[in-house]
Coordinates of C-alpha atoms in Angstrom, one line a residue:
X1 CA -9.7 -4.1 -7.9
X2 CA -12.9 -2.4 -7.2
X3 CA -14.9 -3.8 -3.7
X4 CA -17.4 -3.6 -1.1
X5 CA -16.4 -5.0 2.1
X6 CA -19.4 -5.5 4.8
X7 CA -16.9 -5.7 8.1
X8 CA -18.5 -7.7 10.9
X9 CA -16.2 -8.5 13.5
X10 CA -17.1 -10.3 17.0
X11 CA -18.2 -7.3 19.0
X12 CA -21.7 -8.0 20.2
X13 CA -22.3 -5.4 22.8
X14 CA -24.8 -2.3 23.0
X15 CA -25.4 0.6 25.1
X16 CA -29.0 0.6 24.1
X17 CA -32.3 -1.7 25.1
X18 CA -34.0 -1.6 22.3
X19 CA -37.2 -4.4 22.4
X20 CA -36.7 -5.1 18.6
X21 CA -33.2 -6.1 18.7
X22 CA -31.4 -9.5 20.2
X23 CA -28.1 -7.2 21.3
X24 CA -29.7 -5.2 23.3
X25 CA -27.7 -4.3 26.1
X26 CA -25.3 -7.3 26.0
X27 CA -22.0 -6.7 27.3
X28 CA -18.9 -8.3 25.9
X29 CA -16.1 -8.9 28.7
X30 CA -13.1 -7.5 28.3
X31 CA -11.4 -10.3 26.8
X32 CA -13.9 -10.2 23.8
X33 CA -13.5 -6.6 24.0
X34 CA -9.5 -7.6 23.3
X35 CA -10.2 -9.9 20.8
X36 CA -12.7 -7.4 18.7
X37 CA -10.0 -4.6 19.4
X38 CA -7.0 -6.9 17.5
X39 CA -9.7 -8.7 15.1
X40 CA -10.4 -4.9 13.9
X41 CA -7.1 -3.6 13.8
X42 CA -5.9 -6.7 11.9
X43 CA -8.3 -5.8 9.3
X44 CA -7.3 -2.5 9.0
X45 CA -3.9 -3.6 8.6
X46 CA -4.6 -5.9 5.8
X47 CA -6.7 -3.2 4.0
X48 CA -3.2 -0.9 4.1
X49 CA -1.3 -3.7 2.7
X50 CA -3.8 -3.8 -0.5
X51 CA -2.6 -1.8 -3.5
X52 CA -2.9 1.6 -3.7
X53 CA -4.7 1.4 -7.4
X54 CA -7.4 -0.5 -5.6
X55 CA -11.0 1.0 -4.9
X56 CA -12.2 -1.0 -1.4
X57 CA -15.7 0.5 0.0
X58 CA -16.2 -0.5 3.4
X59 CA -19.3 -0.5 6.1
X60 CA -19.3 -1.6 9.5
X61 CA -21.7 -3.2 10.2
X62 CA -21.2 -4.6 14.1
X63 CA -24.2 -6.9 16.3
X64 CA -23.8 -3.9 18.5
X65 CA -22.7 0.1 19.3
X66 CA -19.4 0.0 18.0
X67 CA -18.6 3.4 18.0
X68 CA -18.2 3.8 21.5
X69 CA -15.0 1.5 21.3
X70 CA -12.3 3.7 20.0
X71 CA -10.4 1.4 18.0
X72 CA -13.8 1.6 15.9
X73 CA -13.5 5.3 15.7
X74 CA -9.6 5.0 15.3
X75 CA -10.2 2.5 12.5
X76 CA -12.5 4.6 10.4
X77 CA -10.3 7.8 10.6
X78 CA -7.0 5.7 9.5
X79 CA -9.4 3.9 7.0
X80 CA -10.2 7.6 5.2
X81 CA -7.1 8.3 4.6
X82 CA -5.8 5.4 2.8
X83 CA -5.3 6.0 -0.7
X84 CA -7.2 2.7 -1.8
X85 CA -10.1 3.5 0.3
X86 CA -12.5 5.5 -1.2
X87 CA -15.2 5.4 1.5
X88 CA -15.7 3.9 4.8
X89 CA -19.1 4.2 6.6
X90 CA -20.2 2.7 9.3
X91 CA -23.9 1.5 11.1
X92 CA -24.2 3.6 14.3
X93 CA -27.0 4.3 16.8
X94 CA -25.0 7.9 16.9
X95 CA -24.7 8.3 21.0
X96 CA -21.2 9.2 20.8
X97 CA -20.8 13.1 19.6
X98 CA -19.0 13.1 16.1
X99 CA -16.6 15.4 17.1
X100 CA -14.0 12.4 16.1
X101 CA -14.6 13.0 12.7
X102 CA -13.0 16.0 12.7
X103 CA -9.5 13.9 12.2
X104 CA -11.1 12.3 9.5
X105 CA -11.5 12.4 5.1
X106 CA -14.9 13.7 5.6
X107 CA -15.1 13.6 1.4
X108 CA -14.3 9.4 2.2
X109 CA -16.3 9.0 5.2
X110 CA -20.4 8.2 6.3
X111 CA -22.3 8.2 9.1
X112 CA -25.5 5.4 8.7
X113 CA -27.5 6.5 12.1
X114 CA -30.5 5.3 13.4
X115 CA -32.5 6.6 15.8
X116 CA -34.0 4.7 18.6
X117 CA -37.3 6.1 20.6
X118 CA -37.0 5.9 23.9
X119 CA -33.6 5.1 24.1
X120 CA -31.9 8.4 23.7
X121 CA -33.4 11.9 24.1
X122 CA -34.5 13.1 20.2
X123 CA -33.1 16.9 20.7
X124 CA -29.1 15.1 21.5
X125 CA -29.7 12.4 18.1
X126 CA -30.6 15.8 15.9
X127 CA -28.3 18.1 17.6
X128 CA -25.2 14.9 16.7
X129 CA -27.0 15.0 13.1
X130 CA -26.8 18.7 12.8
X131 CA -23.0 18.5 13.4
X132 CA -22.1 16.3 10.9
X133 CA -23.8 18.1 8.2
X134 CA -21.7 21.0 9.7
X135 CA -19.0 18.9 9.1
X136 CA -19.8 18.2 5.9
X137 CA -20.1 14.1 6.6
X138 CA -22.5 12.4 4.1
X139 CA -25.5 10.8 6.8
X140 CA -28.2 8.8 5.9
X141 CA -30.7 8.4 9.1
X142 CA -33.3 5.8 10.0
X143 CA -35.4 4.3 12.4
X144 CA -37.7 1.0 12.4
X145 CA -41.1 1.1 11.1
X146 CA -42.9 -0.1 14.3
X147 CA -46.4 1.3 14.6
X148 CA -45.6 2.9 18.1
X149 CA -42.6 4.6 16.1
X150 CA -44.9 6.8 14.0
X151 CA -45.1 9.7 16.2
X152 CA -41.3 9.7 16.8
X153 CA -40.9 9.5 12.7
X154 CA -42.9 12.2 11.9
X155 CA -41.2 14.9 14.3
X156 CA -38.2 13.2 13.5
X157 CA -38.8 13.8 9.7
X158 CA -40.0 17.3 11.1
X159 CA -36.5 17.9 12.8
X160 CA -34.0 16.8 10.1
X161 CA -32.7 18.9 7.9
X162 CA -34.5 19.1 4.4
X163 CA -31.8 17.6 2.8
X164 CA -31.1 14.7 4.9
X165 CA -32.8 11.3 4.1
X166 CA -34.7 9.7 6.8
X167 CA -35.5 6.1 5.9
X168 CA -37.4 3.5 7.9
X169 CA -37.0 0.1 8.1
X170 CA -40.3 -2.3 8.0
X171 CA -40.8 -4.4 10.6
X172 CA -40.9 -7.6 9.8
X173 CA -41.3 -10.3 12.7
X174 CA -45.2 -10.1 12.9
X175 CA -47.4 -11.2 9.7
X176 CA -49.7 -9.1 7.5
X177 CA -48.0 -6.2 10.7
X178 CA -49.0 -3.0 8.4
X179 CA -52.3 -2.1 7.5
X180 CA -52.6 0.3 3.5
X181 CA -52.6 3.7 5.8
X182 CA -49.6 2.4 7.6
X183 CA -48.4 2.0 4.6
X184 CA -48.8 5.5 3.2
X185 CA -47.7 7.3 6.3
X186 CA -44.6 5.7 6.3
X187 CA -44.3 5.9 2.9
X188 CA -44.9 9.9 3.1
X189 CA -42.0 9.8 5.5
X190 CA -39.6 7.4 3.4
X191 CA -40.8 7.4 -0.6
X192 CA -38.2 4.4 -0.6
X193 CA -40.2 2.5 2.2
X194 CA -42.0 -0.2 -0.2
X195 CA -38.4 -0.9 -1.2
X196 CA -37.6 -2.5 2.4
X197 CA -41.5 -3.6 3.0
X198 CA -40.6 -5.9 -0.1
X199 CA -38.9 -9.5 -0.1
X200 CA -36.7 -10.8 -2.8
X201 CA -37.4 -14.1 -4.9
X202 CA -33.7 -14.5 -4.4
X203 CA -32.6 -18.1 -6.2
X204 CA -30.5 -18.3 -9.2
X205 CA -30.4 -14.8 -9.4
X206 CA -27.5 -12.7 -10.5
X207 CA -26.1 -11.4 -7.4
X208 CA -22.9 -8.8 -7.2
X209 CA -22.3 -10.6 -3.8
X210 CA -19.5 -13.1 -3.7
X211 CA -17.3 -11.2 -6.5
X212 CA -18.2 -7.6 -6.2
X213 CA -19.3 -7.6 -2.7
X214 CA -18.3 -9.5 0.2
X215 CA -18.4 -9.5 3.9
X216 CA -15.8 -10.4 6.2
X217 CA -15.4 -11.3 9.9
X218 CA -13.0 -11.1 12.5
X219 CA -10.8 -14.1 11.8
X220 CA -10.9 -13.1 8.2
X221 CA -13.5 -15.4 6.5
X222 CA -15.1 -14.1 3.7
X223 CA -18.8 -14.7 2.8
X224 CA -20.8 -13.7 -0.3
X225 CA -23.3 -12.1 2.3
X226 CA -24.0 -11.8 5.6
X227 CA -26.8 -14.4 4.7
X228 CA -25.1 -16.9 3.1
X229 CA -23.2 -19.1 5.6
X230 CA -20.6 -20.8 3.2
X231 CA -17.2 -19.6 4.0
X232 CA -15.2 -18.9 0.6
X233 CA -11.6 -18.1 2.0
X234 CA -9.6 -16.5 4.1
X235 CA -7.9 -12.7 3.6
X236 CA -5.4 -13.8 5.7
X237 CA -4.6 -17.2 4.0
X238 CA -5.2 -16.4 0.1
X239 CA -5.2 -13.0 -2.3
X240 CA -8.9 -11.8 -2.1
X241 CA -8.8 -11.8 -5.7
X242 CA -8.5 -15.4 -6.0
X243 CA -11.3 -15.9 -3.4
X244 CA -13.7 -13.8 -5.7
X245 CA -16.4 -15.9 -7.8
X246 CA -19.1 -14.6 -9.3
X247 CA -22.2 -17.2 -8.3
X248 CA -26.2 -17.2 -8.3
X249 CA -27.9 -16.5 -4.8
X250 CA -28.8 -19.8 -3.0
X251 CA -30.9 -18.2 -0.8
X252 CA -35.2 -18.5 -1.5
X253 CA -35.6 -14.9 -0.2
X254 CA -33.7 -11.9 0.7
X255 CA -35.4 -9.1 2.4
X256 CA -32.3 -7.0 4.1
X257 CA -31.2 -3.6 2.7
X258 CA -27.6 -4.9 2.9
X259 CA -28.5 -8.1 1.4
X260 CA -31.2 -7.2 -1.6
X261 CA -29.0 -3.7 -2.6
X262 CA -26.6 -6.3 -4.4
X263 CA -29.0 -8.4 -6.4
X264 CA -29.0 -7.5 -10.2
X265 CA -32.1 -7.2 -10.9
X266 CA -33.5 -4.5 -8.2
X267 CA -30.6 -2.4 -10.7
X268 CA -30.8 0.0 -7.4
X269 CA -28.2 1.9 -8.5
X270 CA -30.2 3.6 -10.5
X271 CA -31.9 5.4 -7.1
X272 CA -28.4 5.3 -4.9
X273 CA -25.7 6.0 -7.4
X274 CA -22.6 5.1 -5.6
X275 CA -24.3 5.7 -2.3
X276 CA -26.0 1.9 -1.8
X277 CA -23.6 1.4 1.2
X278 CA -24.6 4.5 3.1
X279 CA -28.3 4.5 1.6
X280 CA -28.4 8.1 0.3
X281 CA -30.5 7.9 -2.8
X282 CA -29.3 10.5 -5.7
X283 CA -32.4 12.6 -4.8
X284 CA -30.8 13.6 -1.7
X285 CA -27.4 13.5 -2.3
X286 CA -27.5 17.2 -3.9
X287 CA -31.1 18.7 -3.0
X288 CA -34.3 17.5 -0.3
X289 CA -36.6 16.8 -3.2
X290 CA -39.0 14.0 -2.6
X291 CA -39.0 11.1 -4.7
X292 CA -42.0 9.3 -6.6
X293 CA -41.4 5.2 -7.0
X294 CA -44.3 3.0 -8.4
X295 CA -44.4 0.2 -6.2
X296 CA -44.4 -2.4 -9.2
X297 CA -41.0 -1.1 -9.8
X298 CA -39.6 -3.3 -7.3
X299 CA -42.0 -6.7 -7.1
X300 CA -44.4 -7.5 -5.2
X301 CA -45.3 -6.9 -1.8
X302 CA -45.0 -9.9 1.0
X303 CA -47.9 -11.7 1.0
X304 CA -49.8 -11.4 4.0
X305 CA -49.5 -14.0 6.5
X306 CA -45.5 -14.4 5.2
X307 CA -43.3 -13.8 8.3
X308 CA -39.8 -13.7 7.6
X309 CA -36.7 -13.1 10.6
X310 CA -35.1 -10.1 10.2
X311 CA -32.1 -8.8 11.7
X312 CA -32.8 -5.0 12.9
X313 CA -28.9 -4.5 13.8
X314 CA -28.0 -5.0 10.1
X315 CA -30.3 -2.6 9.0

């Protein structure tokens, strides 16, 4: 069995206050700190009981910071060494040193890290970012598109090391928000940025969700997508592989990197490789080059006017 598993459990918390996001600094008591701690490690312990031959691909991808918890940072070190995980990455906003990681697979293990302005000085998120390329951990690292945010992008994109992709995230809660020069700055800081500025005619199209990609929460139900509300089953109940139906989406739109990277016809493989959880294109999984995309390559653009919810902690 070859899958991706998008791991959401209950945790909701976040040491950050970011404007953009609806976690910001919520705190989960310590009895839904308990039940996200036992949710977590009952999912890891399900994962160890799958078959060896399989190929499972996980990313957290928590409301909140989970990687200040240490049964998140426990998890993903057991997780890289299991023999039927072949990588485990994880959505983090990076403010806990990645020293960690030193007990972990690096070859089986990524860091998805974005950076917040404001919320965390830039010389301790690059100094984090420097360390695990020491360490050799594959990194991918981001930041939302907000027009205040161009300053920080550009010394960001100034700061990172060549190789390392810096992506950006469009912000999507205002209409018509980015005027053509936006545009073309952020695009000259992420070639990949009218990828995310896009939305998806999603309907009755062939998705890998649901058979080849599912996500799963912290009581075990499994969902095509974090989008898609439909419970299909329980890990805990039935064999995953008799949960696993290939379907059309039944959604009207999709317009979320970790929703749109599994529809069929976006074939975004061709750009990521094997690297779609961890967003890595191939261009910068070996070498800094830039990249050169046509935007007609991946639809249109949203039509101005078209406001659409987005969810900035999935990203």
């Amino acid at each position: 069995m070859k899958l991706q598993i998008l791991y959401r459990g209950p945790l909701a918390s976040c040491n950050y206050a970011c404007g953009y996001c609806p976690f910001a600094k919520r705190e989960d008591d310590r009895a839904a700190r308990t039940q996200d701690q036992q949710a977590l490690e009952r999912f890891v312990q399900w994962v160890e009981n799958q078959a060896i031959t399989d190929n499972i691909q996980i990313l957290f991808t928590p409301w909140g910071e989970a990687l200040v918890r240490r049964w998140y940072r426990d998890a993903v070190v057991k997780l890289s060494h299991l023999p039927q995980v072949t990588k485990v990455a994880i959505q983090t906003n990076l403010s806990v040193p990645p020293d960690w990681l030193a007990q972990a697979n690096i070859q089986r293990t990524a860091i998805w890290a974005t950076y917040h302005p404001g919320e965390t000085p830039r010389k301790r998120f690059i100094a984090h970012i420097k360390k695990l390329s020491t360490m050799g951990v594959a990194c991918s690292v981001g930041i939302v598109g907000k027009k205040e945010h161009r300053a920080a992008a550009e010394q960001l994109r100034n700061d990172l090391p060549e190789h390392l992709y810096l992506w950006v995230n469009a912000y999507k809660d205002e209409p018509a928000y980015y005027s053509e020069e936006d545009i073309r700055f952020f695009k000259a800081i992420d070639p990949l940025f009218e990828i995310n500025l896009n939305d998806y005619a999603s309907f009755g199209e062939a998705c890998q969700s649901g058979y080849r990609s599912v996500t799963i929460d912290g009581e075990g139900d499994v969902r095509r997508c974090h989008f898609v509300s439909p419970v299909m089953g329980n890990i805990y109940q039935q064999d995953i592989r008799e949960i696993l139906n290939p379907a059309p989406c039944p959604k009207a739109c999709c317009d979320c990197y970790i929703g749109y990277i599994f529809l069929d016809k976006l074939r975004l493989e061709e750009h990521y490789g094997d690297r779609l959880l961890e967003r890595i294109p191939l261009a910068f999984q070996s070498t800094g080059m830039s990249l050169t995309l046509q935007a007609h390559d991946f639809g249109s653009p949203r039509k101005k006017g078209q406001k659409q919810s987005q969810d900035y902690r999935s990203l």
